[in-house]
Amino acid sequence: MIRLDDLMAMRERDSMDMLGALHGLPEQCARAWELGQAAALPKADRVDGVVVTGLGGSAIGGDLLRTYAAAVASVPVAVNRDYVLPRHVGPHTLVFAVSYSGNTEETLSAYREAREKGAPVVAITTGGRLGALAGEDGVPLIVVPAGLAPRAATGYLFLPMLSLLSRLGLIAPVEEEVAEMVAVLTELRSRLEPGVPAPENPAKTLAWELLGNVPVVWGASGTTEVVAQRWKGQFNENAKIAAYWNAFPELNHNEIVGFEHPRQVLDHLYLVILRDPDDHPRVKKRMAITADLVRHRVSGLKEIEAAGRSRLARMYSLIYIGDYTSVYLAFLYGVDPGPVRVIDYLKQAMAD
Ligand code: F6R
């Protein structure tokens, strides 16, 4: 175990500088927005729908876009995590092909299909095969800075798409929201950073509480659902632990019944409920009733409130807390948060 007040030990165990990447998130978001504003627009006389195709850390930005857009966009946004695209994709579907490395085979396959179907495509990548293909095809290409783990590049893999949607008139201007989000993240950073000791640092405190437990993260449809999914992925990839997520109100119709057995497992579950002021009033009531129902059946339960005024700021404030928590938890397990050897192995084994 690495103690969370031992800055040197944390740095030594952090071979990919995940802490540095977390520190840079507010600046990354500001830069990512500018990249979107400066990007070439795809040629499309009409856009009836948007599909983001990508995997893992490159897909979650699509989920953020989908969630954000659902309440405000004039067209549907879908996320595709597959080799093939949904059948409805055609010349009026804007397709974002997103792969941080540019070499993810599922995304390359979906990119090719989008081109064959005549869909306007925008590629977002650091380069790789996707960058080369987009260059050859004359497809608008947003090149984002390399050197991060894809999951640490969530600003780069989300905000350029948001910017393009706004520039295409599919959502209202969002500049002010982006500025507020950067300000909220900057303020939050001063409370989450490694230099802030455990009792005052909410991410360190939560990491300690999660140690030895399996996090189950619950969000709510339309607000924090995607953030719950992000927390789960970050616990998996950074801390290398099992973790699960679900969303209200759906979980009230199945998952909630499963808190009776097996006792040995329930004793090691830790529930995190993510809350947003925009959660549906009935969902807020459900959260309160559900928390009372399960609190004594699990090892722990904590509710975490989003910070900030705008939807963007609130989504990202929760993401930031989860990201820091997962990296601190990695250190508590004595684990290097950066490398994801199992994913690398799988990609290699598939290529062989
Ligand atoms: C690694 C990570 C992975 C990758 C995924 C797809 O940090 O988060 O989930 O994002 O394997 O790879 P890319 O993003 O390069 O297309």
Coordinates of C-alpha atoms and ligand atoms in Angstrom, one line a residue:
M1 CA 0.0 0.0 0.0
I2 CA 1.1 3.5 -0.8
R3 CA 0.1 6.1 1.8
L4 CA -1.8 9.0 0.2
D5 CA 0.2 11.6 2.0
D6 CA 3.4 10.2 0.5
L7 CA 3.7 12.3 -2.6
M8 CA 7.0 10.9 -3.7
A9 CA 5.8 7.3 -3.4
M10 CA 2.7 8.1 -5.4
R11 CA 4.8 9.7 -8.1
E12 CA 7.2 6.8 -8.3
R13 CA 4.3 4.3 -8.7
D14 CA 2.6 6.5 -11.4
S15 CA 4.6 5.5 -14.5
M16 CA 2.3 7.2 -16.9
D17 CA 1.8 10.3 -14.8
M18 CA -1.9 9.9 -14.4
L19 CA -1.9 12.4 -11.5
G20 CA -0.3 14.9 -13.9
A21 CA -3.0 14.2 -16.5
L22 CA -5.7 14.8 -13.9
H23 CA -4.0 18.0 -12.8
G24 CA -4.1 19.2 -16.4
L25 CA -7.8 18.4 -17.0
P26 CA -9.1 22.0 -16.7
E27 CA -6.5 23.3 -19.2
Q28 CA -7.1 20.2 -21.4
C29 CA -10.8 21.1 -21.6
A30 CA -10.1 24.7 -22.6
R31 CA -7.7 23.6 -25.3
A32 CA -10.1 20.9 -26.5
W33 CA -12.8 23.4 -27.0
E34 CA -10.5 25.6 -29.1
L35 CA -9.6 22.6 -31.2
G36 CA -13.2 22.1 -32.0
Q37 CA -13.8 25.8 -32.8
A38 CA -10.9 25.8 -35.2
A39 CA -11.7 22.5 -36.9
A40 CA -13.0 22.1 -40.5
L41 CA -16.7 21.5 -40.7
P42 CA -17.9 18.3 -42.5
K43 CA -19.8 18.9 -45.7
A44 CA -23.4 18.1 -45.1
D45 CA -26.4 19.9 -46.4
R46 CA -28.6 18.3 -43.8
V47 CA -27.9 16.4 -40.6
D48 CA -30.7 14.2 -39.3
G49 CA -28.7 12.4 -36.7
V50 CA -25.3 11.9 -35.1
V51 CA -23.4 8.7 -34.4
V52 CA -20.2 8.6 -32.4
T53 CA -18.3 5.4 -33.0
G54 CA -15.4 4.4 -30.7
L55 CA -14.5 2.1 -27.8
G56 CA -13.6 2.5 -24.2
G57 CA -12.0 5.8 -23.3
S58 CA -12.8 7.0 -26.8
A59 CA -16.4 6.1 -26.5
I60 CA -17.3 7.7 -23.2
G61 CA -17.0 11.2 -24.8
G62 CA -19.8 10.0 -27.1
D63 CA -21.9 9.1 -24.1
L64 CA -21.3 12.5 -22.6
L65 CA -22.4 14.1 -25.9
R66 CA -25.5 11.8 -26.1
T67 CA -26.5 12.7 -22.6
Y68 CA -25.9 16.4 -23.0
A69 CA -27.6 16.5 -26.4
A70 CA -30.7 14.5 -25.4
A71 CA -32.2 17.5 -23.6
V72 CA -31.2 20.2 -26.1
A73 CA -30.3 18.9 -29.5
S74 CA -32.6 19.0 -32.5
V75 CA -31.4 15.5 -33.7
P76 CA -30.7 12.2 -31.9
V77 CA -27.1 11.3 -30.9
A78 CA -26.2 7.6 -30.6
V79 CA -23.0 5.9 -29.5
N80 CA -21.7 2.9 -31.4
R81 CA -19.2 0.5 -29.8
D82 CA -18.9 -2.0 -32.6
Y83 CA -17.2 -3.0 -35.9
V84 CA -20.5 -2.2 -37.7
L85 CA -22.7 0.8 -37.7
P86 CA -26.5 0.9 -37.2
R87 CA -28.3 0.3 -40.5
H88 CA -29.9 3.8 -40.4
V89 CA -26.6 5.6 -40.9
G90 CA -26.6 7.3 -44.3
P91 CA -25.7 10.5 -46.1
H92 CA -27.5 12.6 -43.5
T93 CA -25.9 11.1 -40.4
L94 CA -22.9 12.9 -39.0
V95 CA -20.4 10.2 -37.9
F96 CA -17.6 11.0 -35.4
A97 CA -15.0 8.3 -35.6
V98 CA -13.1 8.6 -32.3
S99 CA -9.9 6.7 -31.4
Y100 CA -7.2 8.2 -29.3
S101 CA -4.5 5.9 -30.7
G102 CA -6.1 5.8 -34.1
N103 CA -5.5 2.0 -34.2
T104 CA -8.6 0.4 -32.6
E105 CA -9.8 -2.1 -35.1
E106 CA -13.5 -1.8 -34.3
T107 CA -13.4 1.9 -34.9
L108 CA -11.4 1.6 -38.1
S109 CA -14.0 -0.8 -39.4
A110 CA -16.9 1.5 -38.5
Y111 CA -15.0 4.4 -40.1
R112 CA -14.8 2.5 -43.4
E113 CA -18.4 1.6 -43.3
A114 CA -19.4 5.3 -42.7
R115 CA -17.4 6.3 -45.7
E116 CA -19.0 3.5 -47.8
K117 CA -22.5 4.7 -46.8
G118 CA -21.7 8.3 -47.8
A119 CA -22.0 9.7 -44.3
P120 CA -20.2 12.9 -43.5
V121 CA -17.4 11.8 -41.2
V122 CA -15.2 13.7 -38.7
A123 CA -12.2 11.8 -37.3
I124 CA -10.8 12.6 -33.8
T125 CA -7.5 11.0 -33.0
T126 CA -3.8 11.6 -32.2
G127 CA -2.9 10.0 -35.5
G128 CA -2.4 6.3 -36.1
R129 CA -4.2 4.5 -38.9
L130 CA -7.4 6.5 -38.5
G131 CA -5.4 9.8 -38.9
A132 CA -3.7 8.4 -42.0
L133 CA -7.0 7.2 -43.5
A134 CA -8.8 10.5 -42.8
G135 CA -5.8 12.3 -44.4
E136 CA -6.0 10.1 -47.6
D137 CA -9.8 10.5 -47.7
G138 CA -9.8 14.2 -47.2
V139 CA -12.1 13.8 -44.2
P140 CA -12.2 16.6 -41.5
L141 CA -9.6 15.5 -38.9
I142 CA -9.2 16.8 -35.4
V143 CA -5.8 15.9 -34.2
V144 CA -5.6 15.9 -30.4
P145 CA -2.3 15.9 -28.4
A146 CA -0.7 12.5 -27.9
G147 CA 1.0 11.2 -24.7
L148 CA -2.0 10.6 -22.5
A149 CA -4.0 7.4 -21.7
P150 CA -7.2 7.6 -23.8
R151 CA -9.3 7.7 -20.6
A152 CA -7.3 10.6 -19.4
A153 CA -8.0 12.5 -22.6
T154 CA -11.8 12.8 -22.0
G155 CA -11.8 16.6 -22.6
Y156 CA -10.1 16.1 -26.0
L157 CA -12.5 13.2 -26.9
F158 CA -15.7 15.1 -26.0
L159 CA -15.5 18.9 -26.3
P160 CA -14.5 19.1 -30.0
M161 CA -17.7 17.2 -30.9
L162 CA -19.7 19.5 -28.7
S163 CA -18.2 22.5 -30.4
L164 CA -19.0 21.1 -33.9
L165 CA -22.6 20.4 -32.9
S166 CA -22.9 23.9 -31.8
R167 CA -21.3 25.3 -34.9
L168 CA -23.6 23.2 -37.1
G169 CA -26.6 24.7 -35.2
L170 CA -27.7 21.4 -33.8
I171 CA -27.4 22.7 -30.2
A172 CA -27.4 26.3 -28.9
P173 CA -24.1 28.1 -28.2
V174 CA -22.3 26.6 -25.2
E175 CA -19.2 28.8 -24.8
E176 CA -20.4 30.1 -21.4
E177 CA -21.0 26.6 -20.1
V178 CA -17.6 25.5 -21.2
A179 CA -16.0 28.5 -19.5
E180 CA -17.9 27.8 -16.3
M181 CA -17.0 24.1 -16.4
V182 CA -13.3 25.0 -16.7
A183 CA -13.6 27.4 -13.7
V184 CA -15.4 24.7 -11.6
L185 CA -12.8 22.1 -12.4
T186 CA -10.0 24.5 -11.5
E187 CA -11.6 25.2 -8.2
L188 CA -12.3 21.5 -7.5
R189 CA -8.7 20.6 -8.4
S190 CA -7.5 22.7 -5.4
R191 CA -9.5 20.3 -3.1
L192 CA -8.7 17.0 -4.9
E193 CA -5.0 17.3 -5.5
P194 CA -2.4 15.0 -3.9
G195 CA -1.2 17.8 -1.7
V196 CA -4.5 18.1 0.1
P197 CA -4.6 15.5 3.0
A198 CA -7.3 12.9 3.4
P199 CA -9.9 14.4 5.8
E200 CA -10.2 17.6 3.6
N201 CA -9.8 15.8 0.3
P202 CA -13.1 14.1 -0.7
A203 CA -11.4 11.8 -3.3
K204 CA -8.8 10.5 -0.8
T205 CA -11.5 10.0 1.8
L206 CA -13.7 8.1 -0.6
A207 CA -10.7 6.0 -1.8
W208 CA -10.0 5.0 1.8
E209 CA -13.7 4.0 2.3
L210 CA -13.7 2.0 -0.9
L211 CA -10.5 0.0 -0.1
G212 CA -11.4 -3.7 0.2
N213 CA -14.9 -3.1 -1.3
V214 CA -16.5 -3.4 -4.7
P215 CA -17.9 0.0 -5.8
V216 CA -21.4 0.0 -7.2
V217 CA -22.0 3.4 -8.7
W218 CA -25.6 4.6 -9.3
G219 CA -26.5 7.6 -11.4
A220 CA -29.8 8.7 -12.9
S221 CA -31.0 8.6 -16.5
G222 CA -30.5 11.8 -18.3
T223 CA -28.1 13.4 -15.8
T224 CA -25.5 11.2 -14.1
E225 CA -26.0 7.9 -15.8
V226 CA -23.0 8.3 -18.1
V227 CA -20.9 9.5 -15.1
A228 CA -21.7 6.4 -13.2
Q229 CA -20.5 4.4 -16.2
R230 CA -17.3 6.5 -16.3
W231 CA -16.7 5.9 -12.6
K232 CA -17.0 2.2 -13.1
G233 CA -14.6 2.2 -16.0
Q234 CA -12.1 4.3 -14.1
F235 CA -12.2 2.0 -11.1
N236 CA -11.6 -0.9 -13.5
E237 CA -8.8 0.6 -15.5
N238 CA -7.0 2.8 -12.9
A239 CA -7.4 0.8 -9.7
K240 CA -7.7 -2.6 -11.5
I241 CA -10.7 -3.6 -9.4
A242 CA -14.1 -5.0 -10.1
A243 CA -16.8 -2.3 -10.2
Y244 CA -20.4 -1.9 -11.4
W245 CA -22.8 0.8 -12.3
N246 CA -26.5 1.3 -12.9
A247 CA -29.0 4.1 -13.1
F248 CA -32.3 5.2 -11.6
P249 CA -35.2 4.7 -12.2
E250 CA -34.4 1.4 -14.0
L251 CA -32.4 -0.1 -11.1
N252 CA -35.6 0.2 -9.0
H253 CA -37.2 -2.4 -11.2
N254 CA -34.6 -5.2 -10.9
E255 CA -31.2 -4.6 -9.3
I256 CA -32.8 -3.4 -6.0
V257 CA -34.3 -6.9 -5.5
G258 CA -30.9 -8.5 -5.4
F259 CA -29.7 -7.2 -2.1
E260 CA -30.4 -10.4 -0.1
H261 CA -27.7 -12.9 -1.2
P262 CA -24.9 -13.8 -1.2
R263 CA -24.2 -12.2 2.1
Q264 CA -20.4 -12.5 1.7
V265 CA -20.6 -10.4 -1.5
L266 CA -23.0 -7.8 -0.1
D267 CA -20.7 -7.3 2.8
H268 CA -18.1 -6.0 0.4
L269 CA -20.3 -3.8 -1.8
Y270 CA -19.9 0.0 -1.4
L271 CA -22.7 2.0 -3.0
V272 CA -22.0 5.5 -4.4
I273 CA -25.1 7.5 -5.5
L274 CA -24.3 10.4 -7.8
R275 CA -26.8 13.3 -7.4
D276 CA -27.6 16.2 -9.6
P277 CA -30.0 19.1 -9.0
D278 CA -31.6 18.3 -12.3
D279 CA -32.5 14.7 -11.4
H280 CA -36.2 14.2 -11.9
P281 CA -38.1 15.0 -8.7
R282 CA -39.5 11.5 -8.6
V283 CA -36.0 10.1 -9.1
K284 CA -34.8 12.1 -6.1
K285 CA -37.5 10.5 -4.0
R286 CA -36.6 7.1 -5.3
M287 CA -32.9 7.7 -4.4
A288 CA -33.9 8.6 -0.8
I289 CA -36.1 5.5 -0.4
T290 CA -33.6 3.2 -2.0
A291 CA -30.7 4.4 0.1
D292 CA -32.7 3.7 3.2
L293 CA -33.6 0.2 1.9
V294 CA -30.1 -0.9 1.1
R295 CA -27.8 1.1 3.5
H296 CA -27.7 -1.6 6.1
R297 CA -27.2 -4.5 3.6
V298 CA -23.9 -3.2 2.2
S299 CA -20.5 -2.2 3.5
G300 CA -21.0 1.5 2.9
L301 CA -23.1 4.1 1.0
K302 CA -22.2 7.6 0.1
E303 CA -24.1 10.2 -1.9
I304 CA -22.0 12.7 -4.0
E305 CA -23.5 16.0 -5.3
A306 CA -22.5 17.6 -8.5
A307 CA -20.9 21.0 -8.3
G308 CA -21.5 24.0 -10.6
R309 CA -24.4 25.7 -12.4
S310 CA -24.4 24.4 -15.9
R311 CA -25.0 20.8 -17.0
L312 CA -21.5 20.6 -18.4
A313 CA -19.9 21.7 -15.2
R314 CA -22.0 19.4 -13.1
M315 CA -21.2 16.3 -15.3
Y316 CA -17.5 17.1 -15.3
S317 CA -17.3 17.9 -11.6
L318 CA -18.5 14.4 -10.8
I319 CA -16.2 12.9 -13.4
Y320 CA -13.3 14.7 -11.8
I321 CA -14.1 13.4 -8.3
G322 CA -14.4 9.8 -9.7
D323 CA -11.2 10.1 -11.7
Y324 CA -9.1 11.3 -8.7
T325 CA -10.8 8.7 -6.4
S326 CA -9.9 5.8 -8.8
V327 CA -6.2 6.9 -9.0
Y328 CA -5.9 7.3 -5.2
L329 CA -7.5 3.8 -4.8
A330 CA -4.9 2.4 -7.2
F331 CA -2.2 3.7 -4.8
L332 CA -3.9 2.2 -1.8
Y333 CA -3.8 -1.1 -3.6
G334 CA -0.1 -0.5 -4.4
V335 CA -1.1 -0.5 -8.1
D336 CA 0.3 1.6 -11.0
P337 CA -2.8 3.4 -12.3
G338 CA -1.5 4.0 -15.8
P339 CA -0.8 0.7 -17.7
V340 CA -3.8 -1.4 -18.7
R341 CA -1.8 -4.6 -19.7
V342 CA -4.9 -6.7 -20.2
I343 CA -6.3 -4.4 -22.8
D344 CA -2.9 -4.2 -24.5
Y345 CA -2.6 -8.0 -24.4
L346 CA -6.1 -8.4 -26.0
K347 CA -5.4 -6.0 -28.8
Q348 CA -2.1 -7.8 -29.5
A349 CA -3.7 -11.2 -29.4
M350 CA -6.4 -10.1 -31.8
A351 CA -3.8 -8.7 -34.2
D352 CA -1.7 -11.9 -34.2
Ligands
F6R1 C1 -7.1 3.1 -22.2 C2 -8.5 3.1 -22.4 C3 -9.1 2.1 -23.4 C4 -9.0 2.6 -24.8 C5 -9.7 1.6 -25.8 C6 -9.8 2.1 -27.2 O1 -6.8 4.2 -21.4 O2 -9.2 3.9 -21.8 O3 -10.5 1.9 -23.0 O4 -9.6 3.9 -24.9 O5 -9.1 0.4 -25.8 O6 -8.6 2.6 -27.7 P1 -8.5 4.0 -28.4 O7 -9.0 5.0 -27.5 O8 -7.0 4.2 -28.7 O9 -9.3 3.9 -29.7

